[in-house]
Structure formats: structure tokens, C-alpha cells
Amino acid sequence: MSTSFQCPHCPRNFSTRNVYSQHVNRCINTVYLSTEESSEDISDIVSSVNEMSLDDEDFSRINEFQIIREENSQVFYQYESDQDYAGDISFGKISHSSNIPEEYENFDEILPANATTTDTLGKSSLHPIYVSLGNIPTWRRNKEDAKQLLGYLPILSAKNEKEKKSSEFKELARETFHNSIKFLLDLLFQGDGVDFNIYDKDIWFFPRIFTIICDWPEACTFSLTYKSANSNYPCHFCLVQREDLIDIRKEVILRNHINMKEYFDSNTSKLAGLEQVNNYFWSIPNLNIYAATVPDRMHHLDLGLFKYQIEFTMELLKKKKSLNKVNERIADIPRHSQLKVFKKGIQLSRLTASEYRDMMKIMVFMVDDLQIEDLSEVYMKWNEMYLLSRSEKFKESDLENFQKAINDWGNLFIKLFQNISNSHLKFPKLHSWIYHIVDTIRKYGAINGYTTETYESLHKTYVKIPYRLSNKKEVEKQIMENIRRRAIISRNRIGKTKTPMAFMYTTKLFDFDLSESMIEQNKKDLNLDKKMIKGFEKFIDCLKVYLNILNIISAEGCRIKIYSSVTLKNGAILRTKNDFHHRPWFSNIAVNMNEEELSEYLSDKGICYAQTLLITEIRLPNKSPMHLALVQWYDFIEETPFVYGCPLLRLVEVYNFIEIEAIEDTIHVVSRFDKNNEYFVI
């Protein structure tokens, strides 16, 4: 089937793209040269193209690509998968220069970049820069194989510390950085775009820079604003003064390439906290570098604001002489597969982003009932805000709720810690989070779309491991060759699928024929934990009840096997261990209740909670094996069933055998400190 290309400026059609592209370039120049219209009229022509959105009729032929999805007349700020198209295009207005034809799509490029050390001593480092696509769903883009290494940016070396701190050296480093970026990115804008065949239809894509994901110092390098938090205008988003960073009601002037270039051209860059260096990104159309350097969630929240909150909490606890008490509480937290054990309490210098996220789960309970006003509340508000920040999509009403959650947390954070902070909380990250994150979501989508978590792991793949395999000469060349070889091997590798298993037991503890004497013998084993002993005490009575429900009259010939752990179908490991790294581990579980039972129990949206005492496989003659867990139930504390938004439970003297298949998941239960028989579900 033939394809024709119509010029947007004249009635002519062309059968090949090359001829069409050459004509468009000539045609637009002819329009500018031959027309007697004023420059204002010409700019109106260009503006009319720039202001088109993909909802306009002119784009109807390509509108099967979802740009903005509406539900109940509300816009969703998101990237999401859909069966009718292969990948999302960024929402909002698509602006482009007038010499680009209308039948096209933007090919959104996302650039993450930050330097990393190559050796364990930190004496050598490289600055990799990666590229990913903004036109694919967020969940797919966050996979490692959805990123491509573009290259390594040069890192200048100074002769000595004096030269390194000199203004000339710093200016040279900035110019080198932007010249290197220009060298890498100019190639993206050369040529006539690229074809993609999607659902048997050729779509013509033109690349553009969509976002740049990096931590605050790198964002300042891209935007060429002052890196120091003590500068008069430390925010790369706006022209807020340092003294107003924590005033959440202050009106601000947003930065853009027009007002920043005015400062640069008039040689008054210092008045805007701007380096007097030409910014390469000013030359890229339809890109506001000051907004496009989006906050990276991992560095901004996990390693940024939450780290500050923990540090200030420790200072506050020291003043109240409660720090040792909190550290003891943290060390006493029971094990859970998805939580790091902090045996020595809080040690900030060693915590990773993942470990800070683990701290988020428990800190509200660790500072509970310490008689420090609003301390538990600030952690509860943080968790509410953080959970909202991880949403995959936002309606406008969701963004309003998110902004309210940010303000509620921010007000408490400032009230509690302003006098503890040496700078009185004049942090650019705090300001940008309160002021700019919601507008950033409106423009660039959910925060999950711009995080460097997977890029940090790529440093091992693309920097650290290849560096160690090199002979330390012409390092970049050897690294690139190593990466190419690995890519070839990866493409040729054939994946093998594994057959899923319903249950997988490990470490058989007991194997015996059912009898009261055997149960009595096991109860007296001094090596058993008191929970397992309790399980044996209740074993026969609970088994009789369970067999009664199944209308099984006799347990004659019953064979019992008891295991220390079993892997559930969802991959979670259910444990009943007397000694796991010198501590007992009896898993707590969430159980889906039958609909007819829901009216009899107070539940958490149909879920009830229990602690596992024994994991068993029970065999009767001529019957299928029964995979059962003996559990002790938790019940809600009726006076206050929920505290800090979490279920508040107590253990009750109710025991049952339940089918392992009915277990929804393992859960983490934390004792409410200084309280008797009260537990939180995290």
C-alpha cells in the first residue's frame, strides 16, 4: 500500500520521505521569504501549530495513541498500559517547530545521569549517562533492560586542591559538561526522525528530550544554577529566596529559558543564582530545562527528607533522654522477610535507600507513647504522604489530596524540627517538594516514572563490574567493548521457564503416627520454643475439630509430618522455627475469611490475622494429604481497633487448624511497646 506525505504549508504531496523532508525545509523558508506578512503574523502561524494538542481534529489519524485518558470527566496524570496501543505518549500539548509535518509522534527521551565511583576506595569515578523512552508504560520503563547507556561524560582532574576550588576550573568543568551533552544529544535531532511499526501501521517519530532524572547537585549542573544551599536563589525550579524556603504560602516566579537568558545576556546571572555559562539546553525547542530536571524520588525522599527527619528525631530524642529506649525497641522488632533487622538501633551512616524505606514502616511505632507532642503524628503524616507519592496515576482530585497531605506533613515537620536544624530547615529539597512536585506530576506524570532506583543498580552493570574486568588502561574503551559483548550474549540467551510449585516444604522436624503419647513426648522437648510447645498442647483438640468439619469420624492410621517452613504459592515463606539466627521465628499471617464468616468477626476488609505455631502435612488412609497450619488468632482491640491507620490487635486463646492455601500472605506484626498484649500490623 503506497504512502503519501502532504506538505503542511502547500498542497503538494510526495511519495518518499526524503523528498518530502527536503521540500518542507525549502517550503517553510519560502513562506518566510516570500510572504509580506509581518513577523507577528508569521509567529501566529508557528504558534497555531505549537498550540495543537493531540485531541485536535488535525491529529485524528494518530489519535488511537492515548494521550489523556478521562474517567468521570477527570484527567489522569499517568502512563498506563492499554490493549489498543503499544505505548503512551506524554500527555498535554505537543509543541514542535513548523517545519515538522503534522503526521508524526514525539519520541520522548528520558535522561538519567549521575557520577559513581569505580573502585572500593573511591579514588576513581565515571559519569555514565543513560537514555530511556517516555513513550512506554512506567512499569516497563523501570525495568533495567529498558535503559540504554549513551556514554561516559568526561570528569576533569585538577592538579591540586587549590586549582580544584578555583572559579576558572569550576567554569571549565561546567562548559565541558554542557559541550559533552551537546556532543551526545545533537545526534538525536539530526535526520528525519525514525519509523516504528505498531500494529501494522508505520508511525513517524521525532525524538525530543522529555525529562532529566538526577539528584539535586546534578540538577543544578544541568540547569547551571548555584549548587550551594546557602546561595540567595538555591532552587532550580524558581526564583525563591533562601530566606523564604520554608514559607509554604509564598508566591514564586518560575524559571524558564527566556527569563534566565535575559540574566545571562545582561551579565547579571548572579542576581538569579545562575552560572555565567551558556546553557546548551536553551537551544533545544520545547524544553524548559528548569522544570524538566524532575525530582528523583529515591534521593529526594528516601535519602533526603526522610533522612533529615530521622536525624532530627534522634537529636530530639537525645534532648528528651529517650534515644536509648527507641534503639532498644528497634532491636527487639521480630524478624520478617521483607524487613531489615536493626540489631544495634539506628546507625544512619550505614543505611541504604531500601533500609530507610524499612525504617518508614516501623518508626511510627518506635516513637509511640514517648510523651513527645506530634512526634508519632509526623511519622504517620509522612507515611500517608509517601504512599500517595507512589500512586501509579493521579486525577486532579488526587493531586489536591496529595498537596494537602504534603502541606500537613510539612507543617508538622517545620513545627517539630525547625529549631533543631542548624539552617532552620532552609532546604531546597523541602521547598521543591512542597511547592513543585504536584505541578511536576501534572506535566510529566506519576513520580514512579522518574526515579533513579534502577539506574543506581545499572552502575554495577555498566561501570563497576566492567571497570574491575579492565586492565585500567583506556578504561572507557574497554568498558564499552565489554558491554557490547554482554549485550550480544544476552540477546542469544534462551530463557527457561520453571514449573510452578504449589507448596515446597523445608526441614522436616517431626514424623510420627498420631497418638497422645507422641504428642506428650514432643511437648516435653526442652529445645522447643514455648510457641511450638503451645501448638503441641492444642494439637489433638484442634485436629478433632477440623476432622469433624470434614465429617471424618476416625483418625486411625493418621500420619503427621511437621516442618519448619513452607513456601506459599505467592513466594512468601511461612516459618515456625525455634532458632533462626539465634532468634525464634513464628510467622504472622493474613487469612481470607469466607463470606458467611465475616459477620461473626471484626475483620480488616475481609482479612483476619493469626500467628502460626505448627506447619503440618497430615495423611489419612485413602485420603488426599491435608496441608494445614495450626494457628493462634489475633483479635481487634474493640476500643481502638485502628491506631496510626494500622490494625491494633491482641492475641486471644483461640486455636485452629487452617488450610495453608487459605493464607493470603505473611505479615509483619510489631508489639506495642510498654503495653501488655497489644500489637500493630505494619
XYZ file of C-alpha atoms in Angstrom:
682
model
C 0.000 0.000 0.000
C 1.507 3.332 -1.023
C 2.126 6.113 1.462
C 1.961 9.796 0.617
C 3.196 12.807 2.545
C 1.439 16.156 2.243
C 3.286 19.388 2.904
C 1.693 21.336 5.792
C 2.446 24.659 4.020
C 1.291 23.954 0.431
C -0.998 21.474 -1.418
C 1.833 19.270 -2.733
C 2.103 15.510 -1.909
C 5.212 13.300 -2.016
C 5.662 9.544 -2.188
C 9.013 9.353 -0.352
C 10.039 10.865 2.933
C 13.436 12.179 1.805
C 11.931 14.232 -0.997
C 9.159 15.383 1.322
C 11.636 16.446 4.048
C 13.775 18.425 1.602
C 10.669 20.128 0.244
C 9.377 21.061 3.705
C 12.661 22.776 4.581
C 12.547 24.761 1.330
C 8.843 25.453 1.614
C 8.968 26.919 5.100
C 11.864 29.180 4.039
C 9.818 30.252 1.015
C 6.928 31.112 3.284
C 9.182 33.274 5.421
C 10.902 34.948 2.466
C 8.045 35.463 0.036
C 5.176 36.432 2.275
C 4.625 40.102 3.036
C 3.063 39.299 6.355
C 4.584 40.852 9.438
C 6.771 38.891 11.805
C 3.814 38.828 14.181
C 1.720 37.057 11.525
C 4.465 34.510 10.916
C 4.764 33.864 14.627
C 0.991 33.354 14.731
C 1.359 30.591 12.108
C 4.058 28.909 14.148
C 2.105 29.414 17.368
C -1.020 27.829 15.895
C 0.998 24.696 15.224
C 2.707 24.794 18.599
C -0.603 25.053 20.440
C -2.143 21.999 18.793
C -2.828 19.128 21.124
C -3.342 15.523 20.134
C -7.053 15.970 20.815
C -7.366 18.337 17.828
C -9.040 17.116 14.657
C -5.803 17.642 12.713
C -4.343 14.742 14.652
C -7.316 12.424 14.313
C -5.363 9.909 12.218
C -2.935 9.229 15.036
C -5.294 9.723 17.940
C -5.537 5.996 18.591
C -2.435 6.604 20.728
C -3.845 7.571 24.074
C -2.630 10.941 25.280
C -5.059 11.816 28.028
C -7.407 9.260 29.403
C -10.573 10.531 31.015
C -12.766 8.854 33.533
C -15.753 10.634 35.026
C -14.523 13.795 33.267
C -11.293 13.866 35.274
C -7.825 13.878 33.751
C -5.444 11.094 34.802
C -1.809 12.164 35.068
C -0.177 8.851 34.302
C 1.389 6.416 31.896
C -0.601 3.224 31.707
C -0.808 0.169 29.502
C -3.751 -0.366 27.182
C -4.602 -3.190 24.832
C -5.269 -0.819 21.931
C -1.792 0.715 21.713
C 1.807 -0.162 22.242
C 2.971 2.703 24.408
C 1.890 6.009 25.862
C 2.776 9.421 24.521
C 3.258 12.192 27.058
C 0.039 13.986 27.879
C -0.567 17.670 27.435
C 0.153 19.937 24.488
C 2.737 18.744 21.985
C 4.697 21.661 20.605
C 7.081 21.460 17.681
C 8.746 23.627 15.070
C 6.715 24.443 11.991
C 8.923 22.514 9.551
C 7.912 19.184 11.064
C 4.934 17.522 9.371
C 1.720 17.015 11.284
C 1.556 13.226 10.862
C 4.099 12.306 13.482
C 4.517 11.388 17.130
C 7.010 12.675 19.658
C 9.673 10.166 20.692
C 10.216 11.132 24.319
C 13.745 10.644 25.661
C 14.406 10.423 29.398
C 17.970 11.066 30.533
C 19.208 9.927 33.925
C 22.761 10.832 34.924
C 24.996 10.896 37.962
C 28.598 10.017 38.692
C 29.660 6.873 40.511
C 32.886 5.506 41.920
C 34.554 2.582 40.137
C 36.684 1.185 42.942
C 36.117 0.423 46.593
C 38.447 3.217 47.724
C 36.551 5.856 45.763
C 39.720 7.121 44.053
C 38.379 6.693 40.537
C 34.963 7.547 39.125
C 32.987 7.640 35.878
C 29.903 9.606 34.884
C 27.600 7.376 32.801
C 24.542 8.829 31.090
C 21.611 6.647 30.069
C 18.579 7.116 27.862
C 15.115 5.618 28.146
C 11.792 6.160 26.394
C 8.950 8.235 27.784
C 6.510 6.619 25.354
C 6.332 3.298 27.163
C 4.405 2.453 30.337
C 6.109 3.306 33.624
C 6.281 -0.293 34.868
C 8.137 -1.279 31.688
C 10.416 1.729 31.664
C 11.545 0.952 35.209
C 13.000 -2.402 34.092
C 16.772 -2.477 33.636
C 16.606 -3.604 30.004
C 14.538 -0.521 29.084
C 17.602 1.706 29.557
C 20.478 2.228 27.177
C 23.931 3.518 28.021
C 24.755 6.543 25.853
C 28.301 7.028 27.049
C 30.514 8.446 29.776
C 30.839 12.144 30.422
C 34.384 13.421 30.996
C 35.436 14.239 34.556
C 38.168 16.873 34.766
C 41.110 16.371 37.108
C 42.778 19.253 38.914
C 46.475 19.456 39.734
C 45.769 20.221 43.364
C 43.030 21.252 45.774
C 43.657 24.952 45.155
C 43.080 24.604 41.403
C 40.022 22.420 42.030
C 38.402 25.176 44.099
C 39.290 27.976 41.679
C 36.463 29.703 39.780
C 38.284 29.112 36.462
C 38.391 25.351 36.984
C 34.732 25.199 38.015
C 33.676 27.213 34.971
C 35.738 24.951 32.710
C 34.072 21.882 34.261
C 30.607 23.326 33.579
C 31.461 24.218 29.985
C 32.965 20.761 29.418
C 29.837 19.115 30.814
C 27.474 21.026 28.538
C 29.712 20.606 25.489
C 29.764 16.859 26.153
C 25.987 16.769 26.492
C 25.731 18.669 23.196
C 28.039 16.150 21.519
C 25.860 13.251 22.718
C 22.418 14.735 22.163
C 22.827 16.621 18.905
C 22.680 13.265 17.130
C 19.128 12.785 18.388
C 17.909 15.811 16.479
C 19.662 15.102 13.183
C 17.853 13.402 10.315
C 14.171 12.959 9.650
C 13.071 11.008 12.681
C 12.588 7.269 12.968
C 9.920 4.784 11.873
C 8.166 2.413 14.246
C 5.770 -0.248 13.047
C 2.983 -0.500 15.613
C 0.017 -2.781 14.938
C 0.947 -2.950 11.244
C 0.990 0.806 10.939
C 4.124 2.857 10.307
C 4.320 5.793 12.699
C 6.864 8.500 12.161
C 8.531 9.571 15.432
C 10.631 12.615 16.149
C 12.858 12.457 19.262
C 12.720 15.108 21.960
C 14.124 15.433 25.477
C 11.282 14.840 27.915
C 12.784 14.679 31.406
C 16.184 14.502 33.064
C 16.280 12.365 36.213
C 19.014 13.133 38.706
C 19.747 14.170 42.256
C 19.816 17.823 43.305
C 23.535 18.542 42.598
C 23.252 17.059 39.088
C 20.032 19.019 38.501
C 21.968 22.198 39.278
C 24.665 21.104 36.821
C 22.113 20.634 34.040
C 20.306 23.894 34.805
C 23.548 25.765 35.670
C 22.131 27.175 38.894
C 24.233 27.548 42.026
C 24.690 24.229 43.829
C 25.107 25.689 47.279
C 22.045 25.507 49.528
C 23.320 28.766 51.058
C 23.016 30.753 47.820
C 20.410 33.517 47.612
C 18.352 31.589 44.999
C 19.020 27.877 45.632
C 16.007 26.372 43.822
C 16.476 25.337 40.181
C 12.696 25.427 39.636
C 12.049 29.004 40.704
C 13.473 32.282 41.969
C 12.555 31.859 45.609
C 14.975 33.498 48.021
C 16.713 31.340 50.593
C 15.013 33.148 53.485
C 11.601 32.100 52.107
C 12.325 28.405 51.505
C 10.068 27.174 54.311
C 7.259 29.702 53.730
C 4.772 27.375 52.061
C 2.418 30.270 51.213
C 4.978 32.399 49.360
C 4.315 33.250 45.705
C 7.251 32.345 43.460
C 8.490 33.181 39.949
C 9.250 30.083 37.898
C 12.477 29.837 35.940
C 12.429 29.325 32.170
C 14.925 29.711 29.360
C 13.593 33.175 28.491
C 13.976 34.925 31.857
C 17.227 33.082 32.627
C 18.723 34.016 29.271
C 17.890 37.656 29.979
C 20.038 37.479 33.125
C 22.794 35.753 31.134
C 22.747 38.230 28.233
C 22.843 41.203 30.598
C 25.735 39.624 32.543
C 23.675 39.681 35.771
C 23.401 35.924 36.275
C 24.398 36.238 39.927
C 21.128 38.039 40.643
C 19.291 34.794 39.798
C 21.735 32.330 41.327
C 22.814 31.373 37.791
C 26.262 30.474 36.492
C 27.555 32.797 33.760
C 27.874 29.883 31.305
C 25.821 29.335 28.159
C 23.303 26.533 28.767
C 23.129 24.021 25.921
C 19.507 23.192 26.740
C 18.399 26.735 25.875
C 18.892 25.775 22.234
C 16.537 22.777 22.395
C 12.995 23.745 21.387
C 10.029 22.892 23.607
C 12.192 22.099 26.634
C 12.254 24.036 29.886
C 15.369 22.572 31.497
C 14.441 24.087 34.861
C 11.189 22.104 35.027
C 12.379 19.018 33.126
C 15.062 18.173 35.731
C 12.486 16.334 37.796
C 12.989 15.357 41.468
C 14.288 11.831 41.830
C 12.172 10.118 44.487
C 14.946 7.960 45.919
C 17.373 10.831 46.557
C 14.672 13.398 47.262
C 12.604 11.401 49.764
C 14.296 8.184 50.919
C 17.850 9.572 51.155
C 16.768 13.193 51.531
C 13.787 14.410 53.516
C 13.222 11.173 55.432
C 16.889 11.005 56.358
C 16.628 14.564 57.710
C 13.533 13.548 59.672
C 15.367 10.608 61.269
C 18.417 12.761 62.101
C 16.308 15.469 63.722
C 14.277 12.842 65.585
C 17.486 11.433 67.054
C 18.519 14.913 68.209
C 15.100 15.443 69.755
C 15.235 12.051 71.488
C 18.681 12.861 72.897
C 17.316 16.048 74.445
C 14.419 14.083 75.933
C 16.777 11.261 77.010
C 14.721 8.710 75.087
C 17.165 7.677 72.329
C 18.366 4.511 74.089
C 14.783 3.452 74.666
C 13.951 3.787 70.958
C 17.109 1.905 69.933
C 16.152 -0.914 72.294
C 12.687 -1.035 70.744
C 14.158 -1.213 67.253
C 16.487 -4.056 68.253
C 13.529 -6.003 69.703
C 11.463 -5.968 66.486
C 10.627 -9.549 65.391
C 12.006 -10.832 62.113
C 10.162 -10.510 58.832
C 11.306 -11.483 55.341
C 10.651 -8.010 53.920
C 12.253 -6.008 56.720
C 15.846 -5.453 57.736
C 16.666 -6.236 61.354
C 18.369 -3.280 63.046
C 20.108 -5.089 65.907
C 22.120 -2.067 67.006
C 19.386 0.521 66.631
C 19.674 3.484 64.268
C 23.045 3.841 62.514
C 22.494 6.465 59.827
C 25.927 6.287 58.212
C 25.297 2.733 57.017
C 21.697 2.940 55.816
C 20.768 2.475 52.151
C 17.616 3.788 50.468
C 15.956 0.376 50.909
C 16.793 0.400 54.621
C 15.375 3.895 55.022
C 12.154 2.580 53.488
C 12.221 -0.199 56.093
C 12.601 2.492 58.776
C 9.498 4.217 57.418
C 7.475 1.089 58.191
C 8.431 0.935 61.848
C 9.304 4.426 63.122
C 5.725 5.449 63.898
C 5.568 2.517 66.341
C 9.048 3.088 67.761
C 8.204 6.646 68.882
C 4.712 5.728 70.077
C 3.770 6.883 73.581
C 7.050 8.728 74.284
C 5.237 11.821 75.571
C 6.734 13.982 72.795
C 3.998 16.045 71.186
C 3.336 15.373 67.466
C 6.309 13.016 67.035
C 4.195 9.947 66.181
C 1.905 12.202 64.158
C 4.686 13.478 61.889
C 5.669 9.900 61.004
C 2.054 8.961 60.364
C 1.654 12.005 58.090
C 4.900 11.084 56.340
C 3.659 7.552 55.623
C 0.341 8.849 54.280
C 2.150 11.294 52.003
C 4.748 8.736 50.899
C 2.116 6.141 49.984
C 0.265 8.731 47.908
C 3.527 9.653 46.168
C 3.874 6.058 44.936
C 0.490 6.063 43.176
C 0.571 4.931 39.554
C -1.976 7.518 38.429
C -3.485 10.767 39.653
C -6.764 12.510 38.995
C -6.950 16.223 39.678
C -8.810 15.472 42.910
C -5.999 13.052 43.850
C -3.428 15.783 43.286
C -5.386 18.123 45.536
C -5.414 15.438 48.252
C -1.704 14.827 47.679
C -0.900 18.521 48.037
C -2.918 18.633 51.255
C -1.017 15.591 52.589
C 2.286 17.313 51.713
C 1.235 20.518 53.479
C 0.001 18.635 56.564
C 3.303 16.784 56.867
C 5.327 19.908 56.034
C 3.629 21.993 58.738
C 4.309 19.337 61.399
C 7.884 18.785 60.172
C 8.643 22.517 60.405
C 6.936 22.861 63.795
C 8.877 19.950 65.317
C 12.327 20.357 63.833
C 12.885 23.973 62.755
C 14.720 24.873 65.950
C 16.787 21.664 65.855
C 18.083 22.272 62.317
C 21.191 24.470 62.064
C 19.786 26.059 58.903
C 16.237 26.241 60.333
C 15.109 23.806 57.596
C 16.083 26.058 54.709
C 16.476 23.036 52.425
C 15.921 23.331 48.659
C 14.587 19.753 48.651
C 11.933 20.599 51.233
C 10.882 23.678 49.272
C 10.745 21.892 45.903
C 8.755 19.010 47.390
C 6.146 21.311 48.916
C 5.964 23.780 46.030
C 6.783 21.991 42.800
C 6.118 18.242 42.967
C 2.391 18.420 42.217
C 2.921 20.660 39.177
C 5.685 18.292 38.053
C 3.207 15.378 38.187
C 0.727 17.390 36.123
C 3.356 17.968 33.458
C 5.404 14.752 33.480
C 3.220 12.071 35.065
C 3.407 9.993 38.234
C 6.566 10.089 40.352
C 7.079 6.370 39.733
C 8.086 7.402 36.221
C 11.126 9.334 37.373
C 13.173 7.512 39.938
C 16.838 6.536 39.693
C 16.493 3.303 41.690
C 17.052 1.031 38.692
C 19.694 3.383 37.283
C 21.692 3.091 40.505
C 21.760 -0.686 40.043
C 22.906 -0.155 36.443
C 26.082 1.444 37.792
C 27.202 -2.052 38.759
C 26.389 -3.421 35.308
C 27.806 -0.573 33.239
C 30.566 0.836 35.452
C 31.824 -1.095 38.465
C 31.947 -4.671 37.096
C 33.380 -3.769 33.637
C 35.928 -1.488 35.323
C 37.196 -4.342 37.507
C 37.483 -6.561 34.428
C 39.636 -3.978 32.633
C 43.395 -3.525 32.947
C 42.814 0.145 33.986
C 44.197 1.479 30.689
C 41.854 3.182 28.207
C 39.122 2.257 30.656
C 36.135 3.713 28.793
C 37.015 1.866 25.579
C 37.409 -1.462 27.366
C 34.174 -0.954 29.289
C 32.199 -0.248 26.102
C 33.600 -3.366 24.419
C 32.730 -5.440 27.489
C 29.156 -4.098 27.475
C 28.725 -4.841 23.749
C 29.845 -8.449 24.241
C 27.443 -8.899 27.139
C 24.582 -7.450 25.075
C 25.259 -9.957 22.278
C 25.322 -12.847 24.758
C 22.121 -11.611 26.394
C 20.259 -11.456 23.062
C 21.276 -15.018 22.212
C 20.366 -16.477 25.596
C 17.274 -18.659 25.657
C 15.203 -18.344 28.809
C 13.899 -21.456 30.506
C 10.544 -21.466 32.203
C 10.148 -23.056 35.588
C 7.246 -25.232 36.576
C 5.499 -23.513 39.492
C 5.057 -25.494 42.694
C 2.055 -25.078 44.973
C 3.874 -25.804 48.235
C 7.503 -26.513 48.986
C 8.361 -27.717 52.491
C 11.817 -27.493 54.054
C 13.413 -29.189 57.089
C 11.131 -31.884 58.446
C 11.132 -31.557 62.245
C 8.856 -34.458 63.236
C 7.390 -37.521 61.515
C 5.152 -39.792 63.611
C 1.889 -41.729 63.806
C -0.789 -39.805 65.656
C -1.058 -40.767 69.317
C -1.416 -38.934 72.610
C 1.847 -40.404 73.863
C 3.799 -38.973 70.910
C 2.224 -35.556 71.432
C 3.070 -35.661 75.146
C 6.635 -36.667 74.351
C 7.106 -33.740 71.938
C 5.613 -31.271 74.423
C 8.365 -32.094 76.892
C 11.232 -31.383 74.473
C 13.312 -28.698 76.187
C 14.736 -27.484 72.867
C 11.336 -26.294 71.649
C 10.134 -22.698 71.850
C 7.105 -22.053 74.050
C 5.002 -21.262 70.961
C 5.682 -24.666 69.430
C 5.000 -26.344 72.797
C 1.670 -24.499 72.887
C 0.960 -25.858 69.403
C 1.500 -29.441 70.586
C -0.736 -28.820 73.615
C -3.608 -27.777 71.347
C -2.814 -30.269 68.555
C -5.247 -33.147 69.260
C -8.228 -30.955 70.209
C -7.812 -28.747 67.119
C -7.363 -31.766 64.840
C -10.593 -33.338 66.156
C -12.493 -30.117 65.436
C -11.070 -29.908 61.905
C -11.823 -33.553 61.088
C -15.338 -33.090 62.453
C -15.907 -30.256 59.984
C -14.888 -32.660 57.188
C -17.181 -35.380 58.627
C -14.202 -37.663 59.208
C -15.085 -39.836 62.189
C -11.851 -41.746 62.784
C -8.209 -40.616 62.747
C -6.915 -44.162 62.793
C -3.754 -44.619 60.731
C -3.111 -40.856 60.707
C 0.470 -39.904 59.838
C 1.786 -36.496 60.933
C 4.716 -34.584 59.421
C 5.737 -31.253 60.904
C 8.019 -28.854 59.025
C 9.934 -25.703 59.904
C 8.833 -23.757 56.822
C 6.805 -23.868 53.634
C 6.844 -21.666 50.545
C 3.399 -20.358 49.663
C 2.122 -20.017 46.130
C 2.864 -16.280 46.141
C 6.517 -16.988 47.011
C 6.282 -15.916 50.659
C 7.927 -18.238 53.202
C 5.875 -19.334 56.189
C 8.149 -20.181 59.132
C 7.843 -21.872 62.526
C 11.459 -22.031 63.674
C 12.712 -22.403 67.221
C 16.068 -20.877 66.327
C 16.624 -18.750 63.228
C 19.945 -16.907 63.599
C 19.630 -17.159 67.379
C 16.032 -15.912 67.496
C 12.697 -17.773 67.208
C 10.590 -17.000 64.137
C 6.893 -17.854 64.055
C 5.288 -16.168 61.059
C 2.235 -13.969 61.400
C -0.288 -14.366 58.618
C -3.274 -12.738 56.939
C -6.177 -15.110 56.276
C -9.033 -14.574 53.836
C -12.295 -15.262 55.651
C -15.289 -16.911 53.999
C -18.194 -14.586 53.253
C -20.516 -16.471 55.636
C -17.962 -15.975 58.464
C -17.450 -12.240 58.003
C -20.494 -11.284 60.067
C -19.130 -13.254 63.033
C -15.757 -11.486 63.256
C -14.353 -7.982 63.208
C -12.045 -8.043 60.182
C -9.838 -5.734 58.127
C -11.742 -5.687 54.809
C -12.345 -9.433 54.986
C -8.868 -10.238 56.339
C -8.181 -11.693 59.793
C -4.788 -12.182 61.417
C -3.122 -15.087 63.214
C 0.249 -16.403 64.369
C 1.491 -19.739 63.031
C 2.508 -22.326 65.646
C 2.936 -25.515 63.559
C 3.187 -26.317 59.846
C 1.874 -29.810 59.126
C 1.145 -32.328 56.430
C -1.496 -34.806 57.647
C -2.182 -38.055 55.816
C -5.154 -40.342 56.390
C -5.693 -43.714 54.674
C -7.441 -43.313 51.303
C -7.497 -39.525 51.654
C -5.578 -36.774 49.908
C -2.829 -35.177 52.018
C -4.002 -32.204 54.085
C -1.648 -29.213 54.190
C -2.533 -27.419 57.414
C -1.176 -24.777 59.774
C -2.054 -24.665 63.462
C -2.573 -21.014 64.361
C -3.407 -18.784 67.313
C -5.741 -15.941 66.376
C -5.398 -12.213 66.888
C -8.486 -10.120 67.595
C -9.040 -6.397 67.208
C -8.997 -4.282 70.349
C -12.579 -3.070 70.250
C -11.986 0.282 71.966
C -9.351 1.365 69.384
C -9.259 -1.154 66.503
C -7.017 1.140 64.393
C -4.156 3.380 65.533
C -1.940 5.376 63.097
C -4.094 3.822 60.367
C -2.887 0.315 61.344
C -4.868 -2.547 62.929
C -4.331 -2.753 66.700
C -4.622 -6.378 67.831
C -4.311 -8.688 70.812
C -3.599 -12.421 70.928
C -6.567 -14.449 72.141
C -6.825 -18.019 73.391
C -8.389 -19.307 70.181
C -6.597 -22.006 68.175
C -7.465 -23.712 64.887
C -6.102 -25.748 62.037
C -6.486 -23.841 58.765
C -5.609 -24.805 55.217
C -2.295 -23.341 54.104
C -3.958 -22.457 50.814
C -6.263 -20.046 52.699
C -3.281 -17.973 53.844
C -3.244 -14.727 51.892
C 0.290 -13.685 52.851
C 2.741 -13.378 55.698
C 2.528 -10.080 57.579
C 4.715 -8.142 59.966
C 3.369 -7.675 63.490
C 5.146 -5.374 65.951
C 4.497 -5.329 69.681
C 3.194 -2.055 71.083
C 5.965 -1.221 73.480
C 5.193 -0.642 77.151
C 1.760 -2.202 76.593
C 0.630 -5.700 77.510
C -0.654 -7.898 74.665
C -1.078 -5.113 72.094
C 0.257 -5.464 68.549
C 0.399 -3.353 65.391
C 0.114 -4.785 61.882
C 2.559 -2.921 59.635
